[in-house]
PDB file of C-alpha atoms in Angstrom:
ATOM      1  CA  UNK A   1     -13.213 -12.175 -16.894  1.00  0.00           C
ATOM      2  CA  UNK A   2     -11.970  -8.929 -15.379  1.00  0.00           C
ATOM      3  CA  UNK A   3     -15.421  -8.188 -13.955  1.00  0.00           C
ATOM      4  CA  UNK A   4     -15.573 -11.547 -12.191  1.00  0.00           C
ATOM      5  CA  UNK A   5     -12.097 -11.015 -10.748  1.00  0.00           C
ATOM      6  CA  UNK A   6     -13.163  -7.647  -9.401  1.00  0.00           C
ATOM      7  CA  UNK A   7     -15.966  -9.286  -7.398  1.00  0.00           C
ATOM      8  CA  UNK A   8     -13.785 -12.092  -6.134  1.00  0.00           C
ATOM      9  CA  UNK A   9     -12.179 -12.597  -2.765  1.00  0.00           C
ATOM     10  CA  UNK A  10      -8.843 -11.950  -4.509  1.00  0.00           C
ATOM     11  CA  UNK A  11      -9.497  -8.231  -4.952  1.00  0.00           C
ATOM     12  CA  UNK A  12      -6.840  -6.009  -3.421  1.00  0.00           C
ATOM     13  CA  UNK A  13      -7.618  -2.316  -3.126  1.00  0.00           C
ATOM     14  CA  UNK A  14      -4.483  -0.224  -3.355  1.00  0.00           C
ATOM     15  CA  UNK A  15      -5.369   2.903  -1.405  1.00  0.00           C
ATOM     16  CA  UNK A  16      -3.408   6.076  -1.999  1.00  0.00           C
ATOM     17  CA  UNK A  17      -4.066   8.990   0.358  1.00  0.00           C
ATOM     18  CA  UNK A  18      -2.457  11.498  -1.996  1.00  0.00           C
ATOM     19  CA  UNK A  19      -1.097  14.916  -1.152  1.00  0.00           C
ATOM     20  CA  UNK A  20       2.323  15.415  -2.740  1.00  0.00           C
ATOM     21  CA  UNK A  21       2.514  15.304  -6.520  1.00  0.00           C
ATOM     22  CA  UNK A  22       6.328  15.212  -6.764  1.00  0.00           C
ATOM     23  CA  UNK A  23       6.654  11.408  -6.729  1.00  0.00           C
ATOM     24  CA  UNK A  24       3.008  10.441  -7.155  1.00  0.00           C
ATOM     25  CA  UNK A  25       3.417   9.269 -10.762  1.00  0.00           C
ATOM     26  CA  UNK A  26       6.223   6.881  -9.786  1.00  0.00           C
ATOM     27  CA  UNK A  27       4.117   5.570  -6.888  1.00  0.00           C
ATOM     28  CA  UNK A  28       1.028   5.005  -9.030  1.00  0.00           C
ATOM     29  CA  UNK A  29       3.048   3.462 -11.858  1.00  0.00           C
ATOM     30  CA  UNK A  30       4.593   0.973  -9.407  1.00  0.00           C
ATOM     31  CA  UNK A  31       1.102   0.042  -8.228  1.00  0.00           C
ATOM     32  CA  UNK A  32      -0.165  -0.370 -11.779  1.00  0.00           C
ATOM     33  CA  UNK A  33       2.796  -2.686 -12.487  1.00  0.00           C
ATOM     34  CA  UNK A  34       1.835  -5.244  -9.817  1.00  0.00           C
ATOM     35  CA  UNK A  35       1.701  -8.891 -10.850  1.00  0.00           C
ATOM     36  CA  UNK A  36      -1.402  -9.695  -8.745  1.00  0.00           C
ATOM     37  CA  UNK A  37      -4.456 -10.574 -10.838  1.00  0.00           C
ATOM     38  CA  UNK A  38      -7.241  -8.534  -9.168  1.00  0.00           C
ATOM     39  CA  UNK A  39      -6.616  -4.899  -8.281  1.00  0.00           C
ATOM     40  CA  UNK A  40      -8.406  -1.621  -7.916  1.00  0.00           C
ATOM     41  CA  UNK A  41      -6.955   1.756  -7.022  1.00  0.00           C
ATOM     42  CA  UNK A  42      -8.635   4.207  -4.681  1.00  0.00           C
ATOM     43  CA  UNK A  43      -7.023   7.627  -4.740  1.00  0.00           C
ATOM     44  CA  UNK A  44      -8.239  10.305  -2.342  1.00  0.00           C
ATOM     45  CA  UNK A  45      -6.659  13.600  -3.332  1.00  0.00           C
ATOM     46  CA  UNK A  46      -5.706  16.206  -0.720  1.00  0.00           C
ATOM     47  CA  UNK A  47      -3.262  18.025  -3.037  1.00  0.00           C
ATOM     48  CA  UNK A  48      -3.663  21.821  -3.054  1.00  0.00           C
ATOM     49  CA  UNK A  49      -3.327  21.812  -6.861  1.00  0.00           C
ATOM     50  CA  UNK A  50      -4.812  19.620  -9.584  1.00  0.00           C
ATOM     51  CA  UNK A  51      -1.445  17.948 -10.334  1.00  0.00           C
ATOM     52  CA  UNK A  52      -2.487  14.532  -8.993  1.00  0.00           C
ATOM     53  CA  UNK A  53      -5.782  14.672 -10.862  1.00  0.00           C
ATOM     54  CA  UNK A  54      -3.908  15.316 -14.137  1.00  0.00           C
ATOM     55  CA  UNK A  55      -1.547  12.385 -13.541  1.00  0.00           C
ATOM     56  CA  UNK A  56      -4.508  10.084 -12.845  1.00  0.00           C
ATOM     57  CA  UNK A  57      -6.284  11.272 -16.001  1.00  0.00           C
ATOM     58  CA  UNK A  58      -3.155  10.589 -18.073  1.00  0.00           C
ATOM     59  CA  UNK A  59      -2.421   7.111 -16.647  1.00  0.00           C
ATOM     60  CA  UNK A  60      -5.978   5.753 -16.289  1.00  0.00           C
ATOM     61  CA  UNK A  61      -6.453   4.874 -19.978  1.00  0.00           C
ATOM     62  CA  UNK A  62      -3.170   2.920 -19.950  1.00  0.00           C
ATOM     63  CA  UNK A  63      -4.204   0.282 -17.400  1.00  0.00           C
ATOM     64  CA  UNK A  64      -6.650  -2.605 -17.172  1.00  0.00           C
ATOM     65  CA  UNK A  65      -7.313  -1.860 -13.490  1.00  0.00           C
ATOM     66  CA  UNK A  66     -10.026   0.516 -12.314  1.00  0.00           C
ATOM     67  CA  UNK A  67      -8.709   3.736 -10.834  1.00  0.00           C
ATOM     68  CA  UNK A  68     -11.315   5.374  -8.619  1.00  0.00           C
ATOM     69  CA  UNK A  69     -10.337   8.985  -8.033  1.00  0.00           C
ATOM     70  CA  UNK A  70     -11.869  11.230  -5.373  1.00  0.00           C
ATOM     71  CA  UNK A  71     -10.919  14.863  -4.850  1.00  0.00           C
ATOM     72  CA  UNK A  72     -11.520  16.048  -1.299  1.00  0.00           C
ATOM     73  CA  UNK A  73     -13.510  19.289  -1.164  1.00  0.00           C
ATOM     74  CA  UNK A  74     -11.538  20.311   1.928  1.00  0.00           C
ATOM     75  CA  UNK A  75      -8.124  18.879   2.870  1.00  0.00           C
ATOM     76  CA  UNK A  76      -8.594  15.994   5.291  1.00  0.00           C
ATOM     77  CA  UNK A  77      -5.008  15.403   6.391  1.00  0.00           C
ATOM     78  CA  UNK A  78      -3.219  12.067   6.127  1.00  0.00           C
ATOM     79  CA  UNK A  79      -5.213  10.143   8.728  1.00  0.00           C
ATOM     80  CA  UNK A  80      -8.722  11.095   7.624  1.00  0.00           C
ATOM     81  CA  UNK A  81      -7.734  10.878   3.966  1.00  0.00           C
ATOM     82  CA  UNK A  82      -6.576   7.291   4.549  1.00  0.00           C
ATOM     83  CA  UNK A  83      -9.797   6.444   6.409  1.00  0.00           C
ATOM     84  CA  UNK A  84     -11.835   7.829   3.519  1.00  0.00           C
ATOM     85  CA  UNK A  85      -9.901   5.727   0.997  1.00  0.00           C
ATOM     86  CA  UNK A  86     -10.431   2.566   3.063  1.00  0.00           C
ATOM     87  CA  UNK A  87     -14.165   3.289   3.350  1.00  0.00           C
ATOM     88  CA  UNK A  88     -14.429   3.737  -0.440  1.00  0.00           C
ATOM     89  CA  UNK A  89     -12.438   0.590  -1.247  1.00  0.00           C
ATOM     90  CA  UNK A  90     -14.230  -2.525  -2.488  1.00  0.00           C
ATOM     91  CA  UNK A  91     -11.503  -5.129  -2.008  1.00  0.00           C
ATOM     92  CA  UNK A  92     -11.293  -7.656   0.777  1.00  0.00           C
ATOM     93  CA  UNK A  93      -7.655  -6.612   1.186  1.00  0.00           C
ATOM     94  CA  UNK A  94      -6.202  -3.117   1.607  1.00  0.00           C
ATOM     95  CA  UNK A  95      -2.688  -2.420   0.366  1.00  0.00           C
ATOM     96  CA  UNK A  96      -1.420   0.980   1.387  1.00  0.00           C
ATOM     97  CA  UNK A  97       0.649   3.055  -1.003  1.00  0.00           C
ATOM     98  CA  UNK A  98       1.745   6.535  -0.047  1.00  0.00           C
ATOM     99  CA  UNK A  99       2.410   9.068  -2.766  1.00  0.00           C
ATOM    100  CA  UNK A 100       6.184   9.101  -2.231  1.00  0.00           C
ATOM    101  CA  UNK A 101       6.738   5.329  -2.079  1.00  0.00           C
ATOM    102  CA  UNK A 102       7.086   2.675  -4.777  1.00  0.00           C
ATOM    103  CA  UNK A 103       6.353  -1.054  -4.751  1.00  0.00           C
ATOM    104  CA  UNK A 104       8.335  -3.929  -6.187  1.00  0.00           C
ATOM    105  CA  UNK A 105       6.329  -5.664  -8.948  1.00  0.00           C
ATOM    106  CA  UNK A 106       5.518  -8.782  -6.865  1.00  0.00           C
ATOM    107  CA  UNK A 107       4.823  -7.027  -3.560  1.00  0.00           C
ATOM    108  CA  UNK A 108       1.029  -7.377  -3.599  1.00  0.00           C
ATOM    109  CA  UNK A 109       1.263 -10.956  -4.899  1.00  0.00           C
ATOM    110  CA  UNK A 110       3.468 -12.078  -2.006  1.00  0.00           C
ATOM    111  CA  UNK A 111       1.491 -10.257   0.692  1.00  0.00           C
ATOM    112  CA  UNK A 112      -1.797 -11.592  -0.683  1.00  0.00           C
ATOM    113  CA  UNK A 113      -0.427 -15.129  -0.799  1.00  0.00           C
ATOM    114  CA  UNK A 114       0.646 -14.954   2.843  1.00  0.00           C
ATOM    115  CA  UNK A 115      -2.688 -13.572   4.035  1.00  0.00           C
ATOM    116  CA  UNK A 116      -4.980 -15.684   1.891  1.00  0.00           C
ATOM    117  CA  UNK A 117      -3.262 -18.890   3.035  1.00  0.00           C
ATOM    118  CA  UNK A 118      -3.897 -18.098   6.712  1.00  0.00           C
ATOM    119  CA  UNK A 119      -7.078 -16.311   7.865  1.00  0.00           C
ATOM    120  CA  UNK A 120      -5.458 -15.628  11.247  1.00  0.00           C
ATOM    121  CA  UNK A 121      -2.904 -13.248   9.750  1.00  0.00           C
ATOM    122  CA  UNK A 122      -4.116  -9.711  10.406  1.00  0.00           C
ATOM    123  CA  UNK A 123      -1.209  -7.739   8.903  1.00  0.00           C
ATOM    124  CA  UNK A 124       1.390  -8.735   6.344  1.00  0.00           C
ATOM    125  CA  UNK A 125       4.385  -6.530   5.736  1.00  0.00           C
ATOM    126  CA  UNK A 126       7.258  -6.521   3.324  1.00  0.00           C
ATOM    127  CA  UNK A 127      10.840  -5.468   3.472  1.00  0.00           C
ATOM    128  CA  UNK A 128      11.349  -1.816   2.782  1.00  0.00           C
ATOM    129  CA  UNK A 129      14.309  -0.109   1.237  1.00  0.00           C
ATOM    130  CA  UNK A 130      15.187   3.517   0.810  1.00  0.00           C
ATOM    131  CA  UNK A 131      15.772   4.938  -2.661  1.00  0.00           C
ATOM    132  CA  UNK A 132      17.158   8.195  -3.935  1.00  0.00           C
ATOM    133  CA  UNK A 133      15.445  10.608  -6.326  1.00  0.00           C
ATOM    134  CA  UNK A 134      16.564   8.488  -9.292  1.00  0.00           C
ATOM    135  CA  UNK A 135      15.000   5.343  -7.809  1.00  0.00           C
ATOM    136  CA  UNK A 136      18.362   3.740  -6.970  1.00  0.00           C
ATOM    137  CA  UNK A 137      18.647   1.746  -3.749  1.00  0.00           C
ATOM    138  CA  UNK A 138      20.461   3.375  -0.854  1.00  0.00           C
ATOM    139  CA  UNK A 139      22.380   1.345   1.731  1.00  0.00           C
ATOM    140  CA  UNK A 140      20.328  -0.064   4.586  1.00  0.00           C
ATOM    141  CA  UNK A 141      20.313   1.884   7.814  1.00  0.00           C
ATOM    142  CA  UNK A 142      19.368   0.702  11.298  1.00  0.00           C
ATOM    143  CA  UNK A 143      15.649   1.126  10.497  1.00  0.00           C
ATOM    144  CA  UNK A 144      15.617  -0.691   7.134  1.00  0.00           C
ATOM    145  CA  UNK A 145      18.054  -3.525   7.804  1.00  0.00           C
ATOM    146  CA  UNK A 146      16.047  -6.782   7.796  1.00  0.00           C
ATOM    147  CA  UNK A 147      15.483  -8.276  11.238  1.00  0.00           C
ATOM    148  CA  UNK A 148      14.665 -11.735   9.883  1.00  0.00           C
ATOM    149  CA  UNK A 149      16.445 -13.647   7.122  1.00  0.00           C
ATOM    150  CA  UNK A 150      13.219 -15.366   5.979  1.00  0.00           C
ATOM    151  CA  UNK A 151       9.454 -14.988   6.216  1.00  0.00           C
ATOM    152  CA  UNK A 152       8.165 -15.236   9.777  1.00  0.00           C
ATOM    153  CA  UNK A 153       4.776 -15.457  11.449  1.00  0.00           C
ATOM    154  CA  UNK A 154       4.538 -13.647  14.772  1.00  0.00           C
ATOM    155  CA  UNK A 155       1.639 -13.885  17.183  1.00  0.00           C
ATOM    156  CA  UNK A 156       0.449 -10.706  18.881  1.00  0.00           C
ATOM    157  CA  UNK A 157       2.146 -11.471  22.189  1.00  0.00           C
ATOM    158  CA  UNK A 158       5.429 -12.323  20.451  1.00  0.00           C
ATOM    159  CA  UNK A 159       5.239  -9.109  18.455  1.00  0.00           C
ATOM    160  CA  UNK A 160       4.557  -7.006  21.550  1.00  0.00           C
ATOM    161  CA  UNK A 161       7.454  -8.658  23.410  1.00  0.00           C
ATOM    162  CA  UNK A 162       9.814  -8.121  20.471  1.00  0.00           C
ATOM    163  CA  UNK A 163       8.895  -4.444  20.079  1.00  0.00           C
ATOM    164  CA  UNK A 164       9.093  -3.938  23.848  1.00  0.00           C
ATOM    165  CA  UNK A 165      12.592  -5.394  23.934  1.00  0.00           C
ATOM    166  CA  UNK A 166      14.063  -3.820  20.796  1.00  0.00           C
ATOM    167  CA  UNK A 167      11.916  -0.672  20.290  1.00  0.00           C
ATOM    168  CA  UNK A 168      12.215  -1.218  16.557  1.00  0.00           C
ATOM    169  CA  UNK A 169       9.524  -0.780  13.908  1.00  0.00           C
ATOM    170  CA  UNK A 170      10.369  -3.691  11.638  1.00  0.00           C
ATOM    171  CA  UNK A 171       6.807  -3.761  10.269  1.00  0.00           C
ATOM    172  CA  UNK A 172       7.579  -0.514   8.487  1.00  0.00           C
ATOM    173  CA  UNK A 173       5.627   2.405   7.193  1.00  0.00           C
ATOM    174  CA  UNK A 174       2.046   1.967   5.920  1.00  0.00           C
ATOM    175  CA  UNK A 175       3.227   1.362   2.333  1.00  0.00           C
ATOM    176  CA  UNK A 176       5.005  -1.794   3.536  1.00  0.00           C
ATOM    177  CA  UNK A 177       1.810  -3.398   4.809  1.00  0.00           C
ATOM    178  CA  UNK A 178      -1.449  -5.005   3.772  1.00  0.00           C
ATOM    179  CA  UNK A 179      -4.521  -5.765   5.930  1.00  0.00           C
ATOM    180  CA  UNK A 180      -8.013  -7.105   5.552  1.00  0.00           C
ATOM    181  CA  UNK A 181     -10.528  -4.330   4.970  1.00  0.00           C
ATOM    182  CA  UNK A 182     -12.953  -5.804   7.532  1.00  0.00           C
ATOM    183  CA  UNK A 183     -10.286  -5.569  10.253  1.00  0.00           C
ATOM    184  CA  UNK A 184      -9.560  -1.945   9.390  1.00  0.00           C
ATOM    185  CA  UNK A 185     -13.241  -0.974   9.314  1.00  0.00           C
ATOM    186  CA  UNK A 186     -13.643  -2.180  12.891  1.00  0.00           C
ATOM    187  CA  UNK A 187     -11.341   0.673  13.956  1.00  0.00           C
TER     188      UNK A 187
END
């Protein structure tokens, strides 16, 4: 059954352009704890040490999801490392996860549900919250305070007008978003 799920249109590739090992285990563990039913992990490692590789080796046997690990021969930097991970992904959907972020357990499920129910949605994003080193929530600041009290669907022109008026990145950092792989490959 797992094999058929991995070939389905439900597959979400969680791409991790890794560099910093300090919080990587917490990030990967949060990804492995997702409630969505078809996942793969693509980790492209730019870390100057083998710390990320060792964490992947330790956690891989503990999960049902495939973890595809790639060590970059030369550091690529965040942008090229992310592009490489997207190119290596097999899922129809790309969920970003940076090595110092964590996901709530239902994050991928909710983003997938929004996108799969409407083919016109190009990007889905979730609320983001800051945490301290112990994983405890910090108070919202001007950048993390929710703009909307419920789920919203914005068209490109509405989004551009909103950002032009408020100069506010409510979409969030890459780890808050999910896209279709085909849309990303066109860039």
